[in-house]
Short mmCIF file of C-alpha atoms in Angstrom, two decimals:
data_model
loop_
_atom_site.label_atom_id
_atom_site.label_comp_id
_atom_site.label_asym_id
_atom_site.label_seq_id
_atom_site.Cartn_x
_atom_site.Cartn_y
_atom_site.Cartn_z
CA MET A 193 -1.92 56.42 -17.77
CA ASN A 194 1.11 57.55 -19.62
CA ARG A 195 4.32 57.70 -17.74
CA PRO A 196 7.13 59.80 -19.01
CA GLY A 197 9.76 57.84 -20.93
CA THR A 198 7.53 54.95 -22.02
CA PRO A 199 6.33 54.53 -25.57
CA THR A 200 2.63 54.76 -26.24
CA GLY A 201 0.67 51.57 -26.85
CA THR A 202 2.67 49.37 -24.45
CA ARG A 203 1.96 47.99 -21.03
CA THR A 204 3.85 48.90 -17.91
CA ARG A 205 5.50 46.40 -15.65
CA TYR A 206 2.32 46.05 -13.60
CA GLY A 207 -0.01 45.51 -16.56
CA GLU A 208 -1.43 49.03 -16.71
CA ALA A 209 -2.69 49.98 -20.13
CA ARG A 210 -0.88 52.66 -22.07
CA SER A 211 -2.43 55.05 -24.50
CA GLY A 212 -4.02 53.32 -27.45
CA GLU A 213 -4.94 50.25 -25.38
CA ALA A 214 -8.14 49.36 -23.63
CA ARG A 215 -8.42 50.51 -20.06
CA SER A 216 -10.58 48.89 -17.45
CA GLY A 217 -14.21 49.10 -18.42
CA GLN A 218 -13.38 49.52 -22.10
CA VAL A 219 -13.58 46.70 -24.62
CA ARG A 220 -11.44 46.57 -27.72
CA SER A 221 -12.78 44.92 -30.79
CA GLY A 222 -12.45 41.10 -30.63
CA GLN A 223 -12.27 41.06 -26.82
CA ALA A 224 -15.07 40.31 -24.43
CA ARG A 225 -15.89 41.73 -21.07
CA SER A 226 -15.79 39.36 -18.12
CA GLY A 227 -18.91 37.22 -18.11
CA GLN A 228 -19.30 37.49 -21.88
CA ALA A 229 -18.39 34.78 -24.35
CA ARG A 230 -15.21 35.24 -26.32
CA SER A 231 -15.16 34.42 -29.97
CA GLY A 232 -15.16 30.63 -30.41
CA GLN A 233 -16.70 30.09 -26.99
CA ALA A 234 -20.37 30.04 -26.25
CA ARG A 235 -22.15 30.75 -23.02
CA SER A 236 -24.30 28.05 -21.53
CA GLY A 237 -27.65 28.21 -23.21
CA ASP A 238 -26.14 29.52 -26.46
CA THR A 239 -24.97 26.09 -27.64
CA SER A 240 -26.94 23.30 -29.19
CA TYR A 241 -27.27 19.90 -27.58
CA PRO A 242 -24.71 18.08 -29.80
CA GLU A 243 -22.11 20.77 -29.14
CA ARG A 244 -22.58 20.43 -25.39
CA VAL A 245 -22.28 16.64 -25.65
CA ARG A 246 -19.07 16.92 -27.65
CA ALA A 247 -17.66 19.40 -25.16
CA ARG A 248 -18.59 17.11 -22.28
CA LEU A 249 -16.95 14.09 -23.96
CA ARG A 250 -13.67 15.99 -24.26
CA GLU A 251 -13.52 16.57 -20.51
CA ASP A 252 -11.40 14.38 -18.22
CA ARG A 253 -13.95 14.07 -15.44
CA GLY A 254 -14.29 10.44 -14.31
CA GLN A 255 -11.16 9.31 -16.11
CA ALA A 256 -9.50 7.97 -12.93
CA ALA A 257 -12.58 5.94 -12.00
CA PHE A 258 -12.78 4.52 -15.52
CA GLU A 259 -9.10 3.53 -15.53
CA PHE A 260 -9.39 1.98 -12.06
CA THR A 261 -12.40 -0.07 -13.19
CA GLY A 262 -10.42 -1.34 -16.16
CA MET A 263 -7.42 -2.28 -14.02
CA VAL A 264 -9.34 -4.17 -11.30
CA PRO A 265 -9.47 -7.50 -13.21
CA ILE A 266 -5.77 -7.27 -14.03
CA ILE A 267 -4.84 -6.52 -10.41
CA LEU A 268 -7.06 -9.31 -9.06
CA GLY A 269 -5.73 -11.78 -11.63
CA THR A 270 -2.16 -10.94 -10.65
CA ILE A 271 -2.95 -11.42 -6.96
CA VAL A 272 -4.60 -14.81 -7.66
CA LEU A 273 -1.59 -15.98 -9.70
CA LEU A 274 0.84 -14.88 -6.98
CA TRP A 275 -1.23 -16.66 -4.33
CA GLN A 276 -1.32 -19.84 -6.41
CA ALA A 277 2.46 -19.67 -6.91
CA ALA A 278 2.92 -19.30 -3.14
CA LEU A 279 0.70 -22.34 -2.50
CA ILE A 280 2.65 -24.46 -4.98
CA GLY A 281 5.95 -23.35 -3.46
CA TYR A 282 4.74 -24.19 0.03
CA THR A 283 3.55 -27.59 -1.23
CA PHE A 284 7.04 -28.27 -2.64
CA SER A 285 8.50 -27.42 0.76
CA LEU A 286 6.02 -29.70 2.57
CA ALA A 287 6.67 -32.54 0.11
CA GLY A 288 10.44 -32.30 0.63
CA ASN A 289 10.06 -32.33 4.40
CA ALA A 290 7.63 -35.29 4.28
CA ALA A 291 10.03 -37.25 2.04
CA ASP A 292 12.94 -36.63 4.42
CA LYS A 293 10.86 -37.69 7.44
CA ALA A 294 9.68 -40.84 5.63
CA ALA A 295 13.24 -41.73 4.62
CA ARG A 296 14.50 -41.37 8.21
CA ALA A 297 11.62 -43.52 9.45
CA ALA A 298 12.30 -46.19 6.81
CA ALA A 299 16.02 -46.16 7.68
CA VAL A 300 15.25 -47.30 11.25
CA GLY A 301 12.53 -49.75 10.23
CA GLU A 302 9.39 -47.71 11.07
CA PRO A 303 6.44 -47.29 8.70
CA CYS A 304 7.31 -44.51 6.31
CA GLY A 305 3.73 -43.55 5.25
CA ALA A 306 2.76 -42.53 8.79
CA ALA A 307 5.97 -40.54 9.22
CA ALA A 308 5.38 -38.73 5.91
CA ALA A 309 1.86 -37.67 6.92
CA GLU A 310 2.85 -36.77 10.49
CA ASP A 311 3.89 -33.14 9.92
CA LEU A 312 1.56 -32.32 7.05
CA PRO A 313 -1.11 -29.71 7.76
CA GLY A 314 -4.64 -31.11 7.61
CA SER A 315 -5.48 -29.46 4.28
CA TRP A 316 -2.65 -31.16 2.37
CA SER A 317 -3.05 -34.82 1.55
CA LEU A 318 -0.59 -37.46 0.45
CA GLY A 319 -1.01 -38.54 -3.11
CA THR A 320 1.58 -41.29 -3.51
CA VAL A 321 4.13 -42.84 -1.14
CA ASP A 322 6.85 -45.20 -2.40
CA CYS A 323 9.08 -46.41 0.45
CA GLY A 324 10.68 -49.45 -1.07
CA GLY A 325 13.57 -48.07 -3.07
CA GLY A 326 17.25 -48.08 -2.36
CA ASP A 327 20.36 -50.12 -2.96
CA GLY A 328 22.15 -51.74 -0.07
CA ASP A 329 22.43 -49.30 2.82
CA LEU A 330 20.63 -46.40 1.10
CA VAL A 331 16.87 -46.06 1.61
CA THR A 332 14.98 -43.86 -0.89
CA VAL A 333 11.46 -42.56 -0.62
CA ASP A 334 9.31 -40.79 -3.21
CA ILE A 335 6.38 -38.73 -1.95
CA GLY A 336 3.63 -37.05 -3.97
CA LEU A 337 1.39 -34.38 -2.47
CA ASN A 338 -1.83 -33.27 -4.12
CA THR A 339 -1.65 -29.76 -5.56
CA PRO A 340 -4.04 -27.22 -3.99
CA VAL A 341 -5.87 -24.71 -6.18
CA LEU A 342 -6.42 -21.33 -4.51
CA PHE A 343 -7.36 -22.93 -1.18
CA PRO A 344 -5.62 -25.75 0.68
CA GLY A 345 -7.96 -28.71 0.67
CA PHE A 346 -9.33 -27.98 -2.81
CA ASN A 347 -6.90 -30.20 -4.69
CA ILE A 348 -6.44 -31.23 -8.28
CA PRO A 349 -5.15 -34.72 -9.08
CA VAL A 350 -1.68 -33.50 -10.03
CA ASP A 351 1.02 -34.51 -7.58
CA ILE A 352 4.03 -32.48 -6.55
CA THR A 353 6.75 -35.02 -5.97
CA ALA A 354 9.77 -35.02 -3.70
CA HIS A 355 12.58 -37.49 -3.18
CA GLY A 356 14.22 -38.32 0.14
CA SER A 357 17.01 -40.67 1.07
CA ALA A 358 18.80 -41.81 4.21
CA LEU A 359 21.35 -44.44 5.21
CA ARG A 360 19.85 -47.62 6.63
CA GLU A 361 20.65 -48.01 10.29
CA THR A 362 21.37 -51.45 11.66
CA THR A 363 21.44 -52.38 15.29
CA PRO A 364 24.48 -54.36 16.48
#
């Protein structure tokens, strides 16, 4: 369709073909009708097996699943390391509290080993208890708790130590 005032061989604003161009149903050389293969592309059945394999390998299908599978060990390893760090931090907190309790008990003349183990959860065990230190009025206590690995109760023989001190109390 030629409209007045438009040069021949161009397209209108709405994509209508001008004179000299292919109209619907006509095929220019080098173009393919819908459903036909363009140059450089083959219809299914027209390609050989290796070409189809190469084309399939270039596709992105399954890429997200492949990347997720590769990241699972890294994610799980990070979670395990964070959990272990939390257990060690909690053990440091428990050791400090047990050392303070033992020092207060030793300051008033009570057995410090029982006081140190009093508030410990059942899964944590005392490694070493040294209640004899101190100069004069100062009582010092050193406590070692066994370090848990991944689960409280599954300990390795490495102690996390804490130091506590208190003033000795005398009765008048």
